[in-house]
JSON list of C-alpha atoms in Angstrom, two decimals:
[
{"chain": "A", "resi": 5, "resn": "MET", "atom": "CA", "xyz": [161.87, 132.15, 95.20]},
{"chain": "A", "resi": 6, "resn": "VAL", "atom": "CA", "xyz": [162.69, 134.93, 92.86]},
{"chain": "A", "resi": 7, "resn": "LYS", "atom": "CA", "xyz": [166.14, 135.11, 91.19]},
{"chain": "A", "resi": 8, "resn": "THR", "atom": "CA", "xyz": [167.40, 138.17, 93.22]},
{"chain": "A", "resi": 9, "resn": "GLU", "atom": "CA", "xyz": [166.36, 136.46, 96.46]},
{"chain": "A", "resi": 10, "resn": "ALA", "atom": "CA", "xyz": [168.12, 133.20, 95.48]},
{"chain": "A", "resi": 11, "resn": "THR", "atom": "CA", "xyz": [171.34, 135.19, 94.58]},
{"chain": "A", "resi": 12, "resn": "ALA", "atom": "CA", "xyz": [171.20, 136.96, 97.87]},
{"chain": "A", "resi": 13, "resn": "LEU", "atom": "CA", "xyz": [170.77, 133.69, 99.83]},
{"chain": "A", "resi": 14, "resn": "THR", "atom": "CA", "xyz": [173.60, 132.03, 97.85]},
{"chain": "A", "resi": 15, "resn": "THR", "atom": "CA", "xyz": [175.91, 134.92, 98.72]},
{"chain": "A", "resi": 16, "resn": "GLN", "atom": "CA", "xyz": [174.95, 134.75, 102.41]},
{"chain": "A", "resi": 17, "resn": "LEU", "atom": "CA", "xyz": [175.42, 130.97, 102.44]},
{"chain": "A", "resi": 18, "resn": "ASN", "atom": "CA", "xyz": [178.86, 131.24, 100.85]},
{"chain": "A", "resi": 19, "resn": "ASN", "atom": "CA", "xyz": [180.00, 134.01, 103.22]},
{"chain": "A", "resi": 20, "resn": "GLN", "atom": "CA", "xyz": [178.38, 132.97, 106.50]},
{"chain": "A", "resi": 21, "resn": "GLY", "atom": "CA", "xyz": [178.15, 129.18, 105.98]},
{"chain": "A", "resi": 22, "resn": "PHE", "atom": "CA", "xyz": [174.39, 128.97, 106.58]},
{"chain": "A", "resi": 23, "resn": "ILE", "atom": "CA", "xyz": [171.00, 130.42, 105.76]},
{"chain": "A", "resi": 24, "resn": "ILE", "atom": "CA", "xyz": [167.47, 129.95, 107.31]},
{"chain": "A", "resi": 25, "resn": "ILE", "atom": "CA", "xyz": [164.39, 129.68, 105.16]},
{"chain": "A", "resi": 26, "resn": "ASN", "atom": "CA", "xyz": [161.05, 129.43, 106.98]},
{"chain": "A", "resi": 27, "resn": "ASP", "atom": "CA", "xyz": [157.71, 128.12, 105.70]},
{"chain": "A", "resi": 28, "resn": "VAL", "atom": "CA", "xyz": [159.08, 125.44, 103.45]},
{"chain": "A", "resi": 29, "resn": "TYR", "atom": "CA", "xyz": [156.52, 123.01, 105.00]},
{"chain": "A", "resi": 30, "resn": "THR", "atom": "CA", "xyz": [152.98, 123.74, 106.39]},
{"chain": "A", "resi": 31, "resn": "TYR", "atom": "CA", "xyz": [152.14, 122.68, 109.93]},
{"chain": "A", "resi": 32, "resn": "GLY", "atom": "CA", "xyz": [149.92, 119.98, 108.31]},
{"chain": "A", "resi": 33, "resn": "HIS", "atom": "CA", "xyz": [152.95, 118.59, 106.43]},
{"chain": "A", "resi": 34, "resn": "VAL", "atom": "CA", "xyz": [155.03, 118.53, 109.54]},
{"chain": "A", "resi": 35, "resn": "GLU", "atom": "CA", "xyz": [152.35, 116.76, 111.54]},
{"chain": "A", "resi": 36, "resn": "ALA", "atom": "CA", "xyz": [152.01, 114.14, 108.76]},
{"chain": "A", "resi": 37, "resn": "LEU", "atom": "CA", "xyz": [155.74, 113.63, 108.76]},
{"chain": "A", "resi": 38, "resn": "LEU", "atom": "CA", "xyz": [155.74, 113.13, 112.54]},
{"chain": "A", "resi": 39, "resn": "ASN", "atom": "CA", "xyz": [152.91, 110.74, 112.31]},
{"chain": "A", "resi": 40, "resn": "ILE", "atom": "CA", "xyz": [154.79, 108.63, 109.76]},
{"chain": "A", "resi": 41, "resn": "ILE", "atom": "CA", "xyz": [157.87, 108.59, 112.05]},
{"chain": "A", "resi": 42, "resn": "ASP", "atom": "CA", "xyz": [155.82, 107.77, 115.15]},
{"chain": "A", "resi": 43, "resn": "ASN", "atom": "CA", "xyz": [154.17, 104.82, 113.38]},
{"chain": "A", "resi": 44, "resn": "THR", "atom": "CA", "xyz": [157.44, 103.28, 112.08]},
{"chain": "A", "resi": 45, "resn": "PRO", "atom": "CA", "xyz": [158.37, 100.28, 114.30]},
{"chain": "A", "resi": 46, "resn": "PRO", "atom": "CA", "xyz": [161.67, 101.04, 116.03]},
{"chain": "A", "resi": 47, "resn": "ASN", "atom": "CA", "xyz": [163.07, 97.51, 115.49]},
{"chain": "A", "resi": 48, "resn": "LYS", "atom": "CA", "xyz": [165.96, 98.27, 113.24]},
{"chain": "A", "resi": 49, "resn": "ASP", "atom": "CA", "xyz": [169.59, 98.56, 114.33]},
{"chain": "A", "resi": 50, "resn": "THR", "atom": "CA", "xyz": [169.64, 102.13, 112.90]},
{"chain": "A", "resi": 51, "resn": "PHE", "atom": "CA", "xyz": [167.22, 103.20, 115.63]},
{"chain": "A", "resi": 52, "resn": "ARG", "atom": "CA", "xyz": [168.73, 104.55, 118.91]},
{"chain": "A", "resi": 53, "resn": "LYS", "atom": "CA", "xyz": [166.40, 105.45, 121.76]},
{"chain": "A", "resi": 54, "resn": "THR", "atom": "CA", "xyz": [167.43, 106.70, 125.27]},
{"chain": "A", "resi": 55, "resn": "ALA", "atom": "CA", "xyz": [166.00, 109.12, 127.69]},
{"chain": "A", "resi": 56, "resn": "ASP", "atom": "CA", "xyz": [168.08, 111.89, 126.18]},
{"chain": "A", "resi": 57, "resn": "LEU", "atom": "CA", "xyz": [167.90, 111.10, 122.48]},
{"chain": "A", "resi": 58, "resn": "PHE", "atom": "CA", "xyz": [165.93, 109.36, 119.81]},
{"chain": "A", "resi": 59, "resn": "ALA", "atom": "CA", "xyz": [167.71, 109.02, 116.53]},
{"chain": "A", "resi": 60, "resn": "ILE", "atom": "CA", "xyz": [167.12, 107.15, 113.26]},
{"chain": "A", "resi": 61, "resn": "ARG", "atom": "CA", "xyz": [170.17, 106.78, 111.06]},
{"chain": "A", "resi": 62, "resn": "GLN", "atom": "CA", "xyz": [169.79, 105.85, 107.41]},
{"chain": "A", "resi": 63, "resn": "PHE", "atom": "CA", "xyz": [166.46, 107.67, 107.74]},
{"chain": "A", "resi": 64, "resn": "PHE", "atom": "CA", "xyz": [165.19, 107.22, 104.24]},
{"chain": "A", "resi": 65, "resn": "LYS", "atom": "CA", "xyz": [165.84, 103.54, 104.21]},
{"chain": "A", "resi": 66, "resn": "ALA", "atom": "CA", "xyz": [164.09, 103.17, 107.61]},
{"chain": "A", "resi": 67, "resn": "VAL", "atom": "CA", "xyz": [161.17, 105.59, 106.87]},
{"chain": "A", "resi": 68, "resn": "PRO", "atom": "CA", "xyz": [160.64, 105.55, 103.05]},
{"chain": "A", "resi": 69, "resn": "LYS", "atom": "CA", "xyz": [157.06, 106.91, 103.38]},
{"chain": "A", "resi": 70, "resn": "ALA", "atom": "CA", "xyz": [158.59, 110.23, 104.51]},
{"chain": "A", "resi": 71, "resn": "LEU", "atom": "CA", "xyz": [160.27, 110.86, 101.10]},
{"chain": "A", "resi": 72, "resn": "PRO", "atom": "CA", "xyz": [157.35, 112.33, 99.11]},
{"chain": "A", "resi": 73, "resn": "LEU", "atom": "CA", "xyz": [156.55, 114.80, 101.94]},
{"chain": "A", "resi": 74, "resn": "ILE", "atom": "CA", "xyz": [160.13, 115.92, 102.41]},
{"chain": "A", "resi": 75, "resn": "PHE", "atom": "CA", "xyz": [161.01, 116.41, 98.79]},
{"chain": "A", "resi": 76, "resn": "ASN", "atom": "CA", "xyz": [158.11, 118.79, 97.99]},
{"chain": "A", "resi": 77, "resn": "ASP", "atom": "CA", "xyz": [158.25, 121.36, 95.19]},
{"chain": "A", "resi": 78, "resn": "LYS", "atom": "CA", "xyz": [159.54, 124.06, 97.66]},
{"chain": "A", "resi": 79, "resn": "LEU", "atom": "CA", "xyz": [162.52, 122.02, 98.84]},
{"chain": "A", "resi": 80, "resn": "LYS", "atom": "CA", "xyz": [163.38, 120.90, 95.27]},
{"chain": "A", "resi": 81, "resn": "ALA", "atom": "CA", "xyz": [163.28, 124.54, 94.06]},
{"chain": "A", "resi": 82, "resn": "ILE", "atom": "CA", "xyz": [165.55, 125.65, 96.96]},
{"chain": "A", "resi": 83, "resn": "ILE", "atom": "CA", "xyz": [168.13, 123.09, 96.08]},
{"chain": "A", "resi": 84, "resn": "SER", "atom": "CA", "xyz": [168.01, 123.85, 92.33]},
{"chain": "A", "resi": 85, "resn": "GLN", "atom": "CA", "xyz": [168.17, 127.60, 92.76]},
{"chain": "A", "resi": 86, "resn": "LEU", "atom": "CA", "xyz": [170.93, 127.64, 95.39]},
{"chain": "A", "resi": 87, "resn": "PHE", "atom": "CA", "xyz": [173.18, 124.84, 94.02]},
{"chain": "A", "resi": 88, "resn": "GLY", "atom": "CA", "xyz": [172.08, 123.90, 90.54]},
{"chain": "A", "resi": 89, "resn": "GLU", "atom": "CA", "xyz": [171.62, 120.38, 89.30]},
{"chain": "A", "resi": 90, "resn": "GLY", "atom": "CA", "xyz": [173.64, 117.19, 89.85]},
{"chain": "A", "resi": 91, "resn": "TYR", "atom": "CA", "xyz": [173.24, 116.92, 93.62]},
{"chain": "A", "resi": 92, "resn": "PHE", "atom": "CA", "xyz": [172.01, 113.80, 95.46]},
{"chain": "A", "resi": 93, "resn": "VAL", "atom": "CA", "xyz": [171.38, 112.69, 99.02]},
{"chain": "A", "resi": 94, "resn": "THR", "atom": "CA", "xyz": [174.40, 111.07, 100.74]},
{"chain": "A", "resi": 95, "resn": "LYS", "atom": "CA", "xyz": [173.14, 110.73, 104.32]},
{"chain": "A", "resi": 96, "resn": "ALA", "atom": "CA", "xyz": [169.86, 111.33, 106.30]},
{"chain": "A", "resi": 97, "resn": "ILE", "atom": "CA", "xyz": [169.32, 111.22, 110.07]},
{"chain": "A", "resi": 98, "resn": "TYR", "atom": "CA", "xyz": [166.32, 112.01, 112.27]},
{"chain": "A", "resi": 99, "resn": "PHE", "atom": "CA", "xyz": [167.10, 113.54, 115.62]},
{"chain": "A", "resi": 100, "resn": "ASP", "atom": "CA", "xyz": [164.68, 114.03, 118.47]},
{"chain": "A", "resi": 101, "resn": "LYS", "atom": "CA", "xyz": [166.12, 115.97, 121.33]},
{"chain": "A", "resi": 102, "resn": "PRO", "atom": "CA", "xyz": [163.33, 115.38, 123.86]},
{"chain": "A", "resi": 103, "resn": "PRO", "atom": "CA", "xyz": [162.26, 117.95, 126.50]},
{"chain": "A", "resi": 104, "resn": "GLN", "atom": "CA", "xyz": [164.18, 116.33, 129.40]},
{"chain": "A", "resi": 105, "resn": "SER", "atom": "CA", "xyz": [167.41, 116.14, 127.31]},
{"chain": "A", "resi": 106, "resn": "ASN", "atom": "CA", "xyz": [170.41, 117.37, 129.29]},
{"chain": "A", "resi": 107, "resn": "TRP", "atom": "CA", "xyz": [173.18, 116.79, 126.75]},
{"chain": "A", "resi": 108, "resn": "PHE", "atom": "CA", "xyz": [174.99, 119.31, 124.65]},
{"chain": "A", "resi": 109, "resn": "VAL", "atom": "CA", "xyz": [177.18, 119.02, 121.54]},
{"chain": "A", "resi": 110, "resn": "ALA", "atom": "CA", "xyz": [180.55, 120.88, 121.53]},
{"chain": "A", "resi": 111, "resn": "TYR", "atom": "CA", "xyz": [181.65, 122.94, 118.58]},
{"chain": "A", "resi": 112, "resn": "HIS", "atom": "CA", "xyz": [182.70, 120.85, 115.55]},
{"chain": "A", "resi": 113, "resn": "GLN", "atom": "CA", "xyz": [182.68, 120.58, 111.77]},
{"chain": "A", "resi": 114, "resn": "ASP", "atom": "CA", "xyz": [181.02, 117.69, 109.94]},
{"chain": "A", "resi": 115, "resn": "LEU", "atom": "CA", "xyz": [184.24, 116.27, 108.36]},
{"chain": "A", "resi": 116, "resn": "THR", "atom": "CA", "xyz": [183.26, 112.74, 107.59]},
{"chain": "A", "resi": 117, "resn": "ILE", "atom": "CA", "xyz": [181.10, 111.08, 104.93]},
{"chain": "A", "resi": 118, "resn": "SER", "atom": "CA", "xyz": [179.37, 107.73, 105.01]},
{"chain": "A", "resi": 119, "resn": "VAL", "atom": "CA", "xyz": [180.64, 105.09, 102.56]},
{"chain": "A", "resi": 120, "resn": "ASP", "atom": "CA", "xyz": [180.04, 101.47, 101.87]},
{"chain": "A", "resi": 121, "resn": "ARG", "atom": "CA", "xyz": [183.50, 99.99, 102.54]},
{"chain": "A", "resi": 122, "resn": "LYS", "atom": "CA", "xyz": [186.94, 100.78, 103.71]},
{"chain": "A", "resi": 123, "resn": "ALA", "atom": "CA", "xyz": [189.81, 101.06, 101.20]},
{"chain": "A", "resi": 124, "resn": "GLU", "atom": "CA", "xyz": [193.28, 102.73, 101.08]},
{"chain": "A", "resi": 125, "resn": "ILE", "atom": "CA", "xyz": [192.75, 105.85, 98.91]},
{"chain": "A", "resi": 126, "resn": "ALA", "atom": "CA", "xyz": [194.97, 108.88, 98.79]},
{"chain": "A", "resi": 127, "resn": "GLY", "atom": "CA", "xyz": [193.34, 111.86, 100.46]},
{"chain": "A", "resi": 128, "resn": "PHE", "atom": "CA", "xyz": [190.78, 109.84, 102.44]},
{"chain": "A", "resi": 129, "resn": "SER", "atom": "CA", "xyz": [191.73, 109.43, 106.12]},
{"chain": "A", "resi": 130, "resn": "ALA", "atom": "CA", "xyz": [190.46, 108.99, 109.71]},
{"chain": "A", "resi": 131, "resn": "TRP", "atom": "CA", "xyz": [188.41, 105.86, 108.97]},
{"chain": "A", "resi": 132, "resn": "THR", "atom": "CA", "xyz": [185.82, 104.75, 111.51]},
{"chain": "A", "resi": 133, "resn": "VAL", "atom": "CA", "xyz": [183.04, 102.12, 111.68]},
{"chain": "A", "resi": 134, "resn": "LYS", "atom": "CA", "xyz": [179.85, 102.36, 113.77]},
{"chain": "A", "resi": 135, "resn": "GLN", "atom": "CA", "xyz": [176.98, 99.94, 113.47]},
{"chain": "A", "resi": 136, "resn": "ASN", "atom": "CA", "xyz": [178.45, 98.51, 110.33]},
{"chain": "A", "resi": 137, "resn": "GLN", "atom": "CA", "xyz": [178.61, 101.97, 108.86]},
{"chain": "A", "resi": 138, "resn": "PHE", "atom": "CA", "xyz": [181.98, 103.21, 107.50]},
{"chain": "A", "resi": 139, "resn": "ALA", "atom": "CA", "xyz": [182.85, 106.85, 107.79]},
{"chain": "A", "resi": 140, "resn": "VAL", "atom": "CA", "xyz": [185.91, 108.63, 106.38]},
{"chain": "A", "resi": 141, "resn": "GLN", "atom": "CA", "xyz": [187.23, 112.16, 106.01]},
{"chain": "A", "resi": 142, "resn": "PRO", "atom": "CA", "xyz": [187.44, 112.95, 102.35]},
{"chain": "A", "resi": 143, "resn": "PRO", "atom": "CA", "xyz": [189.64, 115.53, 100.61]},
{"chain": "A", "resi": 144, "resn": "LEU", "atom": "CA", "xyz": [188.64, 119.16, 101.48]},
{"chain": "A", "resi": 145, "resn": "ALA", "atom": "CA", "xyz": [187.29, 119.86, 97.98]},
{"chain": "A", "resi": 146, "resn": "ILE", "atom": "CA", "xyz": [184.48, 117.35, 98.42]},
{"chain": "A", "resi": 147, "resn": "LEU", "atom": "CA", "xyz": [183.45, 118.89, 101.74]},
{"chain": "A", "resi": 148, "resn": "GLN", "atom": "CA", "xyz": [183.49, 122.35, 100.21]},
{"chain": "A", "resi": 149, "resn": "ASN", "atom": "CA", "xyz": [181.02, 121.30, 97.61]},
{"chain": "A", "resi": 150, "resn": "ASN", "atom": "CA", "xyz": [178.67, 119.40, 99.96]},
{"chain": "A", "resi": 151, "resn": "PHE", "atom": "CA", "xyz": [175.80, 120.94, 101.91]},
{"chain": "A", "resi": 152, "resn": "THR", "atom": "CA", "xyz": [173.39, 120.00, 104.61]},
{"chain": "A", "resi": 153, "resn": "ILE", "atom": "CA", "xyz": [169.64, 120.74, 104.98]},
{"chain": "A", "resi": 154, "resn": "ARG", "atom": "CA", "xyz": [168.14, 120.56, 108.45]},
{"chain": "A", "resi": 155, "resn": "ILE", "atom": "CA", "xyz": [164.29, 120.34, 108.39]},
{"chain": "A", "resi": 156, "resn": "HIS", "atom": "CA", "xyz": [162.90, 121.60, 111.69]},
{"chain": "A", "resi": 157, "resn": "LEU", "atom": "CA", "xyz": [159.78, 119.87, 112.92]},
{"chain": "A", "resi": 158, "resn": "ASP", "atom": "CA", "xyz": [159.48, 122.16, 116.03]},
{"chain": "A", "resi": 159, "resn": "ASP", "atom": "CA", "xyz": [160.03, 125.82, 116.69]},
{"chain": "A", "resi": 160, "resn": "THR", "atom": "CA", "xyz": [163.67, 125.92, 117.81]},
{"chain": "A", "resi": 161, "resn": "ASP", "atom": "CA", "xyz": [165.55, 128.52, 119.75]},
{"chain": "A", "resi": 162, "resn": "GLU", "atom": "CA", "xyz": [168.18, 128.90, 122.43]},
{"chain": "A", "resi": 163, "resn": "HIS", "atom": "CA", "xyz": [166.00, 127.22, 124.98]},
{"chain": "A", "resi": 164, "resn": "ASN", "atom": "CA", "xyz": [165.59, 123.82, 123.27]},
{"chain": "A", "resi": 165, "resn": "GLY", "atom": "CA", "xyz": [168.92, 123.21, 121.65]},
{"chain": "A", "resi": 166, "resn": "ALA", "atom": "CA", "xyz": [169.12, 125.37, 118.56]},
{"chain": "A", "resi": 167, "resn": "LEU", "atom": "CA", "xyz": [172.38, 125.29, 116.77]},
{"chain": "A", "resi": 168, "resn": "LYS", "atom": "CA", "xyz": [175.00, 127.83, 117.61]},
{"chain": "A", "resi": 169, "resn": "VAL", "atom": "CA", "xyz": [177.41, 128.58, 114.71]},
{"chain": "A", "resi": 170, "resn": "VAL", "atom": "CA", "xyz": [180.61, 130.52, 114.14]},
{"chain": "A", "resi": 171, "resn": "LYS", "atom": "CA", "xyz": [179.76, 132.62, 111.15]},
{"chain": "A", "resi": 172, "resn": "GLY", "atom": "CA", "xyz": [182.17, 132.42, 108.27]},
{"chain": "A", "resi": 173, "resn": "SER", "atom": "CA", "xyz": [184.11, 129.45, 109.65]},
{"chain": "A", "resi": 174, "resn": "ASN", "atom": "CA", "xyz": [183.18, 127.50, 106.58]},
{"chain": "A", "resi": 175, "resn": "LEU", "atom": "CA", "xyz": [185.74, 129.61, 104.68]},
{"chain": "A", "resi": 176, "resn": "LYS", "atom": "CA", "xyz": [188.69, 128.54, 106.79]},
{"chain": "A", "resi": 177, "resn": "GLY", "atom": "CA", "xyz": [189.17, 124.93, 105.72]},
{"chain": "A", "resi": 178, "resn": "ILE", "atom": "CA", "xyz": [189.73, 122.51, 108.60]},
{"chain": "A", "resi": 179, "resn": "TYR", "atom": "CA", "xyz": [189.22, 124.65, 111.69]},
{"chain": "A", "resi": 180, "resn": "ARG", "atom": "CA", "xyz": [189.90, 122.97, 114.97]},
{"chain": "A", "resi": 181, "resn": "PRO", "atom": "CA", "xyz": [187.51, 124.06, 117.79]},
{"chain": "A", "resi": 182, "resn": "ASP", "atom": "CA", "xyz": [190.39, 124.58, 120.20]},
{"chain": "A", "resi": 183, "resn": "ALA", "atom": "CA", "xyz": [191.81, 127.13, 117.76]},
{"chain": "A", "resi": 184, "resn": "ILE", "atom": "CA", "xyz": [188.69, 129.37, 117.75]},
{"chain": "A", "resi": 185, "resn": "ASP", "atom": "CA", "xyz": [189.73, 132.95, 118.51]},
{"chain": "A", "resi": 186, "resn": "TRP", "atom": "CA", "xyz": [186.59, 134.28, 120.22]},
{"chain": "A", "resi": 187, "resn": "ALA", "atom": "CA", "xyz": [188.00, 137.83, 120.11]},
{"chain": "A", "resi": 188, "resn": "ALA", "atom": "CA", "xyz": [187.74, 137.69, 116.33]},
{"chain": "A", "resi": 189, "resn": "GLU", "atom": "CA", "xyz": [184.86, 135.32, 115.74]},
{"chain": "A", "resi": 190, "resn": "SER", "atom": "CA", "xyz": [181.10, 135.86, 115.88]},
{"chain": "A", "resi": 191, "resn": "GLU", "atom": "CA", "xyz": [178.70, 133.36, 117.31]},
{"chain": "A", "resi": 192, "resn": "GLU", "atom": "CA", "xyz": [175.05, 133.20, 116.24]},
{"chain": "A", "resi": 193, "resn": "ILE", "atom": "CA", "xyz": [172.12, 131.17, 117.55]},
{"chain": "A", "resi": 194, "resn": "CYS", "atom": "CA", "xyz": [170.04, 129.83, 114.66]},
{"chain": "A", "resi": 195, "resn": "GLN", "atom": "CA", "xyz": [166.39, 130.16, 115.45]},
{"chain": "A", "resi": 196, "resn": "VAL", "atom": "CA", "xyz": [164.28, 128.25, 112.98]},
{"chain": "A", "resi": 197, "resn": "ASN", "atom": "CA", "xyz": [160.52, 128.00, 112.89]},
{"chain": "A", "resi": 198, "resn": "LYS", "atom": "CA", "xyz": [158.53, 124.82, 112.69]},
{"chain": "A", "resi": 199, "resn": "GLY", "atom": "CA", "xyz": [158.39, 123.83, 109.02]},
{"chain": "A", "resi": 200, "resn": "GLY", "atom": "CA", "xyz": [161.48, 125.86, 108.23]},
{"chain": "A", "resi": 201, "resn": "VAL", "atom": "CA", "xyz": [164.96, 124.72, 107.07]},
{"chain": "A", "resi": 202, "resn": "MET", "atom": "CA", "xyz": [168.50, 125.59, 107.77]},
{"chain": "A", "resi": 203, "resn": "VAL", "atom": "CA", "xyz": [170.95, 125.15, 104.91]},
{"chain": "A", "resi": 204, "resn": "MET", "atom": "CA", "xyz": [174.61, 124.96, 105.96]},
{"chain": "A", "resi": 205, "resn": "SER", "atom": "CA", "xyz": [178.13, 123.91, 104.90]},
{"chain": "A", "resi": 206, "resn": "PRO", "atom": "CA", "xyz": [179.55, 120.93, 106.60]},
{"chain": "A", "resi": 207, "resn": "LEU", "atom": "CA", "xyz": [182.62, 123.09, 107.28]},
{"chain": "A", "resi": 208, "resn": "LEU", "atom": "CA", "xyz": [180.61, 125.47, 109.37]},
{"chain": "A", "resi": 209, "resn": "LEU", "atom": "CA", "xyz": [181.61, 125.17, 113.11]},
{"chain": "A", "resi": 210, "resn": "HIS", "atom": "CA", "xyz": [178.45, 124.40, 115.00]},
{"chain": "A", "resi": 211, "resn": "ALA", "atom": "CA", "xyz": [177.28, 123.24, 118.47]},
{"chain": "A", "resi": 212, "resn": "SER", "atom": "CA", "xyz": [174.14, 123.03, 120.60]},
{"chain": "A", "resi": 213, "resn": "ASN", "atom": "CA", "xyz": [173.34, 123.60, 124.13]},
{"chain": "A", "resi": 214, "resn": "ARG", "atom": "CA", "xyz": [171.27, 121.53, 126.66]},
{"chain": "A", "resi": 215, "resn": "SER", "atom": "CA", "xyz": [167.52, 122.06, 126.51]},
{"chain": "A", "resi": 216, "resn": "THR", "atom": "CA", "xyz": [166.34, 124.38, 129.25]},
{"chain": "A", "resi": 217, "resn": "ASN", "atom": "CA", "xyz": [162.54, 124.28, 128.61]},
{"chain": "A", "resi": 218, "resn": "SER", "atom": "CA", "xyz": [159.91, 121.58, 128.08]},
{"chain": "A", "resi": 219, "resn": "GLU", "atom": "CA", "xyz": [159.85, 121.80, 124.28]},
{"chain": "A", "resi": 220, "resn": "PRO", "atom": "CA", "xyz": [161.18, 119.11, 122.01]},
{"chain": "A", "resi": 221, "resn": "ARG", "atom": "CA", "xyz": [163.61, 119.72, 119.05]},
{"chain": "A", "resi": 222, "resn": "ARG", "atom": "CA", "xyz": [163.00, 117.37, 116.30]},
{"chain": "A", "resi": 223, "resn": "VAL", "atom": "CA", "xyz": [165.15, 117.72, 113.07]},
{"chain": "A", "resi": 224, "resn": "ILE", "atom": "CA", "xyz": [165.63, 115.74, 109.87]},
{"chain": "A", "resi": 225, "resn": "HIS", "atom": "CA", "xyz": [169.36, 116.21, 108.88]},
{"chain": "A", "resi": 226, "resn": "ILE", "atom": "CA", "xyz": [170.04, 115.48, 105.17]},
{"chain": "A", "resi": 227, "resn": "GLU", "atom": "CA", "xyz": [173.47, 115.73, 103.57]},
{"chain": "A", "resi": 228, "resn": "PHE", "atom": "CA", "xyz": [173.96, 116.28, 99.78]},
{"chain": "A", "resi": 229, "resn": "SER", "atom": "CA", "xyz": [176.89, 116.01, 97.35]},
{"chain": "A", "resi": 230, "resn": "ASN", "atom": "CA", "xyz": [177.63, 116.22, 93.66]},
{"chain": "A", "resi": 231, "resn": "SER", "atom": "CA", "xyz": [180.90, 114.35, 93.91]},
{"chain": "A", "resi": 232, "resn": "GLU", "atom": "CA", "xyz": [181.51, 110.88, 92.64]},
{"chain": "A", "resi": 233, "resn": "LEU", "atom": "CA", "xyz": [183.80, 108.87, 94.86]},
{"chain": "A", "resi": 234, "resn": "PRO", "atom": "CA", "xyz": [186.90, 106.99, 93.69]},
{"chain": "A", "resi": 235, "resn": "PRO", "atom": "CA", "xyz": [186.58, 103.20, 93.28]},
{"chain": "A", "resi": 236, "resn": "PRO", "atom": "CA", "xyz": [186.14, 100.95, 95.06]},
{"chain": "A", "resi": 237, "resn": "ILE", "atom": "CA", "xyz": [184.13, 103.13, 97.58]},
{"chain": "A", "resi": 238, "resn": "ASN", "atom": "CA", "xyz": [180.61, 104.35, 97.11]},
{"chain": "A", "resi": 239, "resn": "TRP", "atom": "CA", "xyz": [178.27, 106.59, 99.05]},
{"chain": "A", "resi": 240, "resn": "ALA", "atom": "CA", "xyz": [176.52, 104.46, 101.68]},
{"chain": "A", "resi": 241, "resn": "GLU", "atom": "CA", "xyz": [173.11, 106.14, 101.33]},
{"chain": "A", "resi": 242, "resn": "LYS", "atom": "CA", "xyz": [173.05, 107.63, 97.83]},
{"chain": "A", "resi": 243, "resn": "TYR", "atom": "CA", "xyz": [169.52, 108.69, 96.83]},
{"chain": "A", "resi": 244, "resn": "ASN", "atom": "CA", "xyz": [168.55, 110.70, 93.70]},
{"chain": "A", "resi": 245, "resn": "TYR", "atom": "CA", "xyz": [165.69, 112.78, 95.03]},
{"chain": "A", "resi": 246, "resn": "HIS", "atom": "CA", "xyz": [164.86, 113.97, 91.57]},
{"chain": "A", "resi": 247, "resn": "GLU", "atom": "CA", "xyz": [163.37, 110.61, 90.84]},
{"chain": "A", "resi": 248, "resn": "ASN", "atom": "CA", "xyz": [160.96, 110.97, 93.78]},
{"chain": "A", "resi": 249, "resn": "HIS", "atom": "CA", "xyz": [157.37, 111.65, 92.88]}
]
């Protein structure tokens, strides 16, 4: 990625809340990733499998063999050129929206982070716990610095649950879905090719429709931050991808 392209993408990401970069992974790399996932025994409590969804939470802990393939030179360069140094992984989930899936996700922002314990700390609120995993809404400044990369393992469009987003909603702080003024806002469907990535702000309002064709939508969702948390809490899944070889 040349410097002018990186500058343009950074501007677009800041203004619209997302960018799409295709051809980050070859089809061969994608198939190798899927093979690793398919051959991982689903016997951990972080696996969830139903007719409508297959998900693996704490993905890198559950499927460590995927790490070298995911953090290839292209992805590392994208992170470095768009955000600089000092970022680390804070959360990773694998989502498989199978062809027969009939569920949708309503508009929302990703307002919580995963931490290792609960504590009373000023500015941290809305605590929840699910499968022994604590989540909390941190101060807005942390969310504004965080970003998410969604790695697409299938061609994804409006027919198999591609994300819909409200462009620029990342600039409006906490933006409740029931407050969306559709007369003023612009919705976009994010079509991403197999092997491509979508980079987005957690403050971007996003949703996804039901699948209407027979194609799967498999995505690896990775969250990043450069913020250290106040004691005694720590990031639940902190991983320094720079150390991966």
